[in-house]
Amino acid sequence: MTKILIRGAKVLGGEPQDVLIDGETVAAVGTGLDAGDATVIEAAGKILLPGLVDLHTHLREPGREDSETVLTGTRAAASGGYTAVFAMANTFPVADTAGVVEQVWRLGKESGYCDVQPIGAVTVGLEGKQLSELGAMHDSAAGVTVFSDDGKCVDDAVIMRRALEYVKAFGGVIAQHAQEPRLTEGAQMNEGVVSAELGLGGWPAVAEESIIARDVLLAEHVGSRVHICHLSTAGSVEIVRWAKSRGIDVTAEVTPHHLLLTDELVRSYNPVYKVNPPLRTERDVMALREALADGTIDIVATDHAPHPHEDKDCEWAAAAMGMVGLETALSVVQQTMVETGLLDWAGVAERMSFKPASIGGLAGHGRPIAVGEPANLTLLDSAYRGVVDPAGFASRSRNTPYEGRELPGRVTHTFLRGRATVVDGKLA
Amino acid sequence: MLHLSGGSPRTPGHLISAADLSRDDAVLILDTAEEMARVADRPIKKLPTLRGRTVVNLFFEDSTRTRISFEAAAKRLSADVINFSAKGSSVSKGESLKDTALTLEAMGADAVVIRHHASGAPYRLATSGWIDGVVVNAGDGTHEHPTQALLDAFTMRRRLIGPDAGLGQDLSGRRITIVGDVLHSRVARSNVHLLGTLGAEVTLVAPPTLVPVGVESWPCEVSYDLDQVLPKSDAVMMLRVQRERMNAAFFPTEREYARRYGLDGDRMARMPEHAVVMHPGPMNRGMEITAEVADSDRCTAVEQVANGVSIRMAVLYLLLGGSEPAVTNNATARTEENK
């Protein structure tokens, strides 16, 4: 069995400790641990976190292997410190059957870089008309518990209600892409001062907020659990805060890019900033940070959305929506949440590992760094400063909004059940 | 050689947005257009200024009027003109803009006049590194149409101050009212920016459904009541209303729109005597403007078309920096000889 001793790392940002990995599990945590025959990683000053878990990743396989595959996507995930990702269902074919989700799940096993937990589509073909075989996907080898039509909103209130009710039978959760379709016809960017000037179709905040309001009320009515994907506006925060105060079983996620970037960047007409939901205003960004800090927003999820160069190297209106995020997420969270004093590292672990694993019902991830637990670990050099260079990305796509931007922090090691997937910042 | 003194800070050497023009640049264009306008009065309406230069009219969206206006302008400056209508080609992924740009670059286009249905396409063309030539925005999506705003300002200056008296002047203190579908209008956006730069006070009048969210940051006033604004207007610019807007519930019926926001003879009578009525064309007679108003002496729609050629000559000349003055004595002599 492989033994690894991580020496002197600040576990969850706390006091320096040694962590001994033996095989697939954590064998000892303490100070002055004897290395014995273990390989030693000197980690003084570094932060040790539980392996990160992303509840919202687009791996594109099957169907769009030109933008990403399960292998390249999980390599990107490992590079970013992730040990598990939830793969969104909007593939070709759509992950709306047991067959497709099992295929994705199996590809994840084969990749070996990161566990892949498929998300099943709520409706057949993401069409919003007929429920997918949710039970069959849950019963499959993939054991699907999270369902989402992400990319599209389940906008029919009756279908949404039925889905919320139905998955209660096996503890599932519906993750909603909140976007009222009629209010966002032709939408290209956040509706406001900048869209008015640029003449780009507006995506109003109310199109997100009205769906969230409806869905939390539906969840309350039928006593179900709902998760809000990539929440992006100050108003959405208020609604989720109200729903939680009322005892409604709602969780919410925010993406790193919505914590850092604003719609002012769209003035460049550079499609690298085109994303759905769109980049919002400074006021929204600040509200999202506060909400993530106070727990109104439960987790950070990347919405990693790889696109090939040609889908972004064009005029704004023709460009695909989305940005890659797995390899920069932790850095952005460090900059926007930790270095601003809003969150400590234990808080980061909560929002990027413990809680996303718990929302998604993923066993073996999001566990404490303690004896007997699976050795899913991420070691971060938080003192590092570097300029983002997409040429070095493990993802097959390069559509990052951070190219040329200085971001703090660098994942130096990632361990998946005791096996290093990243060593000294490089994929193992 | 760039003759526009400052050029644009965002897109130097190109004309993408009226918002990029300084007051001095805008006045320089208007003054240069006055020179160009004189050429139109000559029997032979041609200058040798851009001989040997190639101007491509790249139109991804139909607009015969704008295209022939740019074509006439370039030809009067002796440039070679290529018309490229890309309408109907697949732009689902947008490669066609980039690939078309690369093709034009390979053919040695000195200037690309681009009309595109996507807001920002000319900006991308000018800043993406796809081509080296000068880019002139001939209307992009619902963003801007800067030469239209320039020809509108030129028309106003001529009518309100006079062709010669106007030289070197801006529109300080003039009150301009823009009426209609501001939300979808690139003409309105460009005019708000340019008229503000030139010192005019702009008021937008439209039903609230046709005013963009975020308009409060624009350098203008917004009113929903045309009758209140008319008596204080030096110029009233009527925007074309697309009939399909009705189906999208922007207003209840065509008749209600015409009643509340259309310009008819009675309303025109409430304008000051010197005030003019403008329209970028083509006009929906009976919708935003009645025939009585459209055909009156106060309506400048036809003049605007003629002025468009002068403005576009000035823009091409200033951006392409012809190797000789736009209007030389030499040129005058030559045209005189040819009489």
GROMACS .gro file of C-alpha atoms in nm, chain A residues 108-399:
model
  292
  108GLY     CA    1  -1.558   0.859  -1.530
  109LYS     CA    2  -1.443   0.537  -1.367
  110GLU     CA    3  -1.210   0.473  -1.659
  111SER     CA    4  -1.061   0.820  -1.652
  112GLY     CA    5  -0.931   0.774  -1.301
  113TYR     CA    6  -0.875   1.144  -1.237
  114CYS     CA    7  -1.194   1.227  -1.059
  115ASP     CA    8  -1.524   1.062  -0.974
  116VAL     CA    9  -1.798   1.147  -1.218
  117GLN     CA   10  -2.153   1.149  -1.092
  118PRO     CA   11  -2.399   1.198  -1.379
  119ILE     CA   12  -2.694   1.431  -1.348
  120GLY     CA   13  -3.006   1.308  -1.523
  121ALA     CA   14  -3.236   1.520  -1.735
  122VAL     CA   15  -3.567   1.611  -1.574
  123THR     CA   16  -3.754   1.585  -1.903
  124VAL     CA   17  -3.706   1.381  -2.217
  125GLY     CA   18  -3.461   1.556  -2.449
  126LEU     CA   19  -3.468   1.862  -2.219
  127GLU     CA   20  -3.789   1.946  -2.397
  128GLY     CA   21  -3.980   2.031  -2.083
  129LYS     CA   22  -4.278   1.818  -2.186
  130GLN     CA   23  -4.249   1.468  -2.042
  131LEU     CA   24  -4.062   1.348  -1.735
  132SER     CA   25  -3.757   1.135  -1.809
  133GLU     CA   26  -3.735   0.794  -1.647
  134LEU     CA   27  -3.603   0.947  -1.328
  135GLY     CA   28  -3.644   0.628  -1.129
  136ALA     CA   29  -3.458   0.417  -1.383
  137MET     CA   30  -3.165   0.660  -1.377
  138HIS     CA   31  -3.164   0.646  -1.001
  139ASP     CA   32  -3.173   0.266  -1.003
  140SER     CA   33  -2.895   0.241  -1.264
  141ALA     CA   34  -2.531   0.177  -1.180
  142ALA     CA   35  -2.485   0.553  -1.192
  143GLY     CA   36  -2.726   0.600  -0.898
  144VAL     CA   37  -2.847   0.938  -1.014
  145THR     CA   38  -2.992   1.162  -0.743
  146VAL     CA   39  -2.962   1.506  -0.904
  147PHE     CA   40  -3.182   1.592  -1.200
  148SER     CA   41  -3.160   1.902  -1.412
  149ASP     CA   42  -3.254   2.031  -1.756
  150ASP     CA   43  -2.969   2.280  -1.715
  151GLY     CA   44  -2.925   2.499  -2.017
  152LYS     CA   45  -3.302   2.510  -2.024
  153CYS     CA   46  -3.548   2.599  -1.754
  154VAL     CA   47  -3.821   2.358  -1.651
  155ASP     CA   48  -4.065   2.639  -1.711
  156ASP     CA   49  -4.392   2.448  -1.709
  157ALA     CA   50  -4.512   2.481  -1.351
  158VAL     CA   51  -4.694   2.150  -1.358
  159ILE     CA   52  -4.396   1.953  -1.491
  160MET     CA   53  -4.177   2.119  -1.228
  161ARG     CA   54  -4.422   2.033  -0.955
  162ARG     CA   55  -4.445   1.670  -1.064
  163ALA     CA   56  -4.067   1.635  -1.087
  164LEU     CA   57  -4.022   1.779  -0.739
  165GLU     CA   58  -4.279   1.539  -0.601
  166TYR     CA   59  -4.165   1.233  -0.793
  167VAL     CA   60  -3.799   1.233  -0.685
  168LYS     CA   61  -3.900   1.236  -0.319
  169ALA     CA   62  -3.944   0.860  -0.354
  170PHE     CA   63  -3.569   0.814  -0.371
  171GLY     CA   64  -3.432   1.128  -0.210
  172GLY     CA   65  -3.361   1.307  -0.534
  173VAL     CA   66  -3.331   1.677  -0.594
  174ILE     CA   67  -3.428   1.894  -0.891
  175ALA     CA   68  -3.162   2.147  -0.986
  176GLN     CA   69  -3.332   2.430  -1.166
  177HIS     CA   70  -3.184   2.655  -1.433
  178ALA     CA   71  -3.401   2.952  -1.347
  179GLN     CA   72  -3.476   3.137  -1.669
  180GLU     CA   73  -3.825   3.243  -1.767
  181PRO     CA   74  -3.813   3.170  -2.141
  182ARG     CA   75  -4.046   3.439  -2.271
  183LEU     CA   76  -3.872   3.713  -2.074
  184THR     CA   77  -3.536   3.608  -2.217
  185GLU     CA   78  -3.618   3.565  -2.586
  186GLY     CA   79  -3.321   3.699  -2.781
  187ALA     CA   80  -3.133   3.765  -2.458
  188GLN     CA   81  -2.762   3.824  -2.500
  189MET     CA   82  -2.650   3.986  -2.176
  190ASN     CA   83  -2.774   4.131  -1.848
  191GLU     CA   84  -3.052   4.383  -1.908
  192GLY     CA   85  -2.949   4.720  -1.776
  193VAL     CA   86  -2.735   5.022  -1.842
  194VAL     CA   87  -2.476   4.834  -2.047
  195SER     CA   88  -2.722   4.639  -2.262
  196ALA     CA   89  -2.906   4.961  -2.337
  197GLU     CA   90  -2.587   5.117  -2.467
  198LEU     CA   91  -2.458   4.817  -2.654
  199GLY     CA   92  -2.788   4.732  -2.814
  200LEU     CA   93  -2.769   4.370  -2.706
  201GLY     CA   94  -3.084   4.183  -2.611
  202GLY     CA   95  -3.144   4.205  -2.237
  203TRP     CA   96  -3.169   3.910  -1.992
  204PRO     CA   97  -3.357   4.074  -1.705
  205ALA     CA   98  -3.294   3.976  -1.345
  206VAL     CA   99  -3.666   3.922  -1.298
  207ALA     CA  100  -3.656   3.632  -1.543
  208GLU     CA  101  -3.439   3.445  -1.293
  209GLU     CA  102  -3.606   3.574  -0.979
  210SER     CA  103  -3.963   3.496  -1.085
  211ILE     CA  104  -3.877   3.130  -1.153
  212ILE     CA  105  -3.690   3.095  -0.823
  213ALA     CA  106  -3.984   3.248  -0.639
  214ARG     CA  107  -4.223   3.009  -0.810
  215ASP     CA  108  -4.005   2.705  -0.747
  216VAL     CA  109  -3.943   2.764  -0.378
  217LEU     CA  110  -4.318   2.802  -0.335
  218LEU     CA  111  -4.375   2.480  -0.528
  219ALA     CA  112  -4.114   2.302  -0.316
  220GLU     CA  113  -4.287   2.426  -0.005
  221HIS     CA  114  -4.627   2.318  -0.129
  222VAL     CA  115  -4.526   1.962  -0.209
  223GLY     CA  116  -4.264   1.931   0.064
  224SER     CA  117  -3.975   1.867  -0.171
  225ARG     CA  118  -3.616   1.970  -0.209
  226VAL     CA  119  -3.510   2.213  -0.482
  227HIS     CA  120  -3.164   2.334  -0.577
  228ILE     CA  121  -3.111   2.662  -0.764
  229CYS     CA  122  -2.832   2.653  -1.022
  230HIS     CA  123  -2.596   2.944  -1.079
  231LEU     CA  124  -2.792   3.210  -0.896
  232SER     CA  125  -2.680   3.546  -1.028
  233THR     CA  126  -2.879   3.843  -0.897
  234ALA     CA  127  -2.921   4.034  -0.574
  235GLY     CA  128  -3.294   3.979  -0.598
  236SER     CA  129  -3.250   3.602  -0.622
  237VAL     CA  130  -3.048   3.615  -0.302
  238GLU     CA  131  -3.335   3.791  -0.127
  239ILE     CA  132  -3.584   3.529  -0.241
  240VAL     CA  133  -3.367   3.236  -0.131
  241ARG     CA  134  -3.302   3.408   0.202
  242TRP     CA  135  -3.674   3.451   0.252
  243ALA     CA  136  -3.744   3.090   0.151
  244LYS     CA  137  -3.487   2.956   0.394
  245SER     CA  138  -3.622   3.173   0.673
  246ARG     CA  139  -3.959   3.014   0.603
  247GLY     CA  140  -3.813   2.667   0.632
  248ILE     CA  141  -3.836   2.575   0.265
  249ASP     CA  142  -3.587   2.305   0.165
  250VAL     CA  143  -3.391   2.504  -0.091
  251THR     CA  144  -3.020   2.514  -0.166
  252ALA     CA  145  -2.840   2.741  -0.410
  253GLU     CA  146  -2.514   2.770  -0.593
  254VAL     CA  147  -2.310   3.057  -0.732
  255THR     CA  148  -2.037   3.033  -0.995
  256PRO     CA  149  -1.690   3.180  -0.949
  257HIS     CA  150  -1.739   3.411  -1.246
  258HIS     CA  151  -2.051   3.563  -1.095
  259LEU     CA  152  -1.845   3.636  -0.784
  260LEU     CA  153  -1.583   3.830  -0.977
  261LEU     CA  154  -1.692   3.961  -1.316
  262THR     CA  155  -1.952   4.221  -1.417
  263ASP     CA  156  -2.141   4.308  -1.732
  264GLU     CA  157  -1.909   4.605  -1.786
  265LEU     CA  158  -1.674   4.352  -1.949
  266VAL     CA  159  -1.926   4.297  -2.228
  267ARG     CA  160  -1.835   4.640  -2.362
  268SER     CA  161  -1.547   4.457  -2.531
  269TYR     CA  162  -1.801   4.250  -2.727
  270ASN     CA  163  -1.559   3.963  -2.659
  271PRO     CA  164  -1.770   3.646  -2.650
  272VAL     CA  165  -1.545   3.497  -2.385
  273TYR     CA  166  -1.767   3.695  -2.146
  274LYS     CA  167  -2.087   3.553  -2.290
  275VAL     CA  168  -2.243   3.319  -2.037
  276ASN     CA  169  -2.584   3.212  -1.914
  277PRO     CA  170  -2.700   3.349  -1.678
  278PRO     CA  171  -2.514   3.658  -1.790
  279LEU     CA  172  -2.257   3.855  -1.596
  280ARG     CA  173  -2.451   4.101  -1.379
  281THR     CA  174  -2.369   4.430  -1.210
  282GLU     CA  175  -2.127   4.520  -0.934
  283ARG     CA  176  -2.419   4.540  -0.692
  284ASP     CA  177  -2.520   4.184  -0.776
  285VAL     CA  178  -2.163   4.060  -0.738
  286MET     CA  179  -2.138   4.210  -0.392
  287ALA     CA  180  -2.474   4.064  -0.289
  288LEU     CA  181  -2.367   3.719  -0.410
  289ARG     CA  182  -2.044   3.736  -0.210
  290GLU     CA  183  -2.232   3.836   0.103
  291ALA     CA  184  -2.486   3.561   0.049
  292LEU     CA  185  -2.218   3.298   0.000
  293ALA     CA  186  -2.049   3.419   0.317
  294ASP     CA  187  -2.363   3.411   0.531
  295GLY     CA  188  -2.479   3.075   0.395
  296THR     CA  189  -2.781   3.196   0.200
  297ILE     CA  190  -2.600   3.059  -0.103
  298ASP     CA  191  -2.481   2.714  -0.002
  299ILE     CA  192  -2.210   2.629  -0.249
  300VAL     CA  193  -1.980   2.735  -0.529
  301ALA     CA  194  -2.031   2.541  -0.851
  302THR     CA  195  -1.828   2.605  -1.163
  303ASP     CA  196  -2.078   2.567  -1.449
  304HIS     CA  197  -1.762   2.465  -1.638
  305ALA     CA  198  -1.880   2.506  -1.998
  306PRO     CA  199  -1.611   2.423  -2.252
  307HIS     CA  200  -1.651   2.541  -2.611
  308PRO     CA  201  -1.415   2.501  -2.906
  309HIS     CA  202  -1.232   2.809  -3.032
  310GLU     CA  203  -1.454   2.856  -3.335
  311ASP     CA  204  -1.764   2.885  -3.119
  312LYS     CA  205  -1.615   3.191  -2.947
  313ASP     CA  206  -1.400   3.344  -3.221
  314CYS     CA  207  -1.691   3.522  -3.386
  315GLU     CA  208  -1.934   3.804  -3.333
  316TRP     CA  209  -2.112   3.819  -2.994
  317ALA     CA  210  -2.459   3.719  -3.110
  318ALA     CA  211  -2.332   3.408  -3.287
  319ALA     CA  212  -2.112   3.288  -3.001
  320ALA     CA  213  -2.190   3.002  -2.766
  321MET     CA  214  -2.267   3.080  -2.403
  322GLY     CA  215  -2.040   2.960  -2.127
  323MET     CA  216  -1.689   2.960  -1.988
  324VAL     CA  217  -1.452   2.699  -1.853
  325GLY     CA  218  -1.403   2.715  -1.480
  326LEU     CA  219  -1.272   2.401  -1.314
  327GLU     CA  220  -0.908   2.504  -1.321
  328THR     CA  221  -0.959   2.856  -1.188
  329ALA     CA  222  -1.249   2.818  -0.943
  330LEU     CA  223  -1.049   2.787  -0.624
  331SER     CA  224  -0.829   3.083  -0.720
  332VAL     CA  225  -1.131   3.302  -0.787
  333VAL     CA  226  -1.289   3.200  -0.458
  334GLN     CA  227  -0.963   3.276  -0.279
  335GLN     CA  228  -0.953   3.622  -0.435
  336THR     CA  229  -1.318   3.714  -0.393
  337MET     CA  230  -1.403   3.544  -0.064
  338VAL     CA  231  -1.089   3.463   0.136
  339GLU     CA  232  -0.871   3.762   0.058
  340THR     CA  233  -1.166   3.994   0.115
  341GLY     CA  234  -1.212   3.846   0.461
  342LEU     CA  235  -1.560   3.716   0.386
  343LEU     CA  236  -1.474   3.349   0.428
  344ASP     CA  237  -1.203   3.143   0.595
  345TRP     CA  238  -1.067   2.820   0.452
  346ALA     CA  239  -1.301   2.608   0.661
  347GLY     CA  240  -1.580   2.805   0.499
  348VAL     CA  241  -1.434   2.734   0.157
  349ALA     CA  242  -1.419   2.362   0.240
  350GLU     CA  243  -1.784   2.378   0.346
  351ARG     CA  244  -1.895   2.549   0.025
  352MET     CA  245  -1.676   2.370  -0.226
  353SER     CA  246  -1.665   2.017  -0.080
  354PHE     CA  247  -1.879   1.921   0.221
  355LYS     CA  248  -2.202   2.086   0.114
  356PRO     CA  249  -2.201   2.010  -0.258
  357ALA     CA  250  -2.136   1.642  -0.179
  358SER     CA  251  -2.421   1.644   0.069
  359ILE     CA  252  -2.667   1.819  -0.167
  360GLY     CA  253  -2.581   1.566  -0.436
  361GLY     CA  254  -2.588   1.271  -0.196
  362LEU     CA  255  -2.239   1.166  -0.299
  363ALA     CA  256  -2.089   0.919  -0.055
  364GLY     CA  257  -1.714   0.918  -0.001
  365HIS     CA  258  -1.667   1.285  -0.087
  366GLY     CA  259  -1.700   1.597   0.118
  367ARG     CA  260  -1.577   1.411   0.423
  368PRO     CA  261  -1.377   1.552   0.715
  369ILE     CA  262  -0.998   1.519   0.706
  370ALA     CA  263  -0.990   1.259   0.980
  371VAL     CA  264  -0.866   0.908   1.049
  372GLY     CA  265  -1.052   0.644   0.854
  373GLU     CA  266  -1.197   0.885   0.601
  374PRO     CA  267  -1.135   0.846   0.225
  375ALA     CA  268  -0.815   1.028   0.131
  376ASN     CA  269  -0.974   1.276  -0.110
  377LEU     CA  270  -0.756   1.579  -0.053
  378THR     CA  271  -0.646   1.902  -0.217
  379LEU     CA  272  -0.329   2.088  -0.128
  380LEU     CA  273  -0.321   2.456  -0.214
  381ASP     CA  274  -0.034   2.703  -0.226
  382SER     CA  275  -0.236   3.011  -0.136
  383ALA     CA  276   0.067   3.242  -0.146
  384TYR     CA  277   0.117   3.178  -0.516
  385ARG     CA  278   0.041   3.459  -0.759
  386GLY     CA  279   0.026   3.395  -1.131
  387VAL     CA  280  -0.123   3.512  -1.455
  388VAL     CA  281  -0.378   3.278  -1.608
  389ASP     CA  282  -0.251   3.120  -1.926
  390PRO     CA  283  -0.510   2.896  -2.090
  391ALA     CA  284  -0.239   2.729  -2.299
  392GLY     CA  285  -0.160   2.529  -1.987
  393PHE     CA  286  -0.517   2.411  -1.928
  394ALA     CA  287  -0.597   2.042  -1.911
  395SER     CA  288  -0.945   2.113  -2.044
  396ARG     CA  289  -0.981   2.060  -2.416
  397SER     CA  290  -1.126   2.411  -2.444
  398ARG     CA  291  -0.972   2.747  -2.368
  399ASN     CA  292  -1.270   2.976  -2.325
   0.00000   0.00000   0.00000
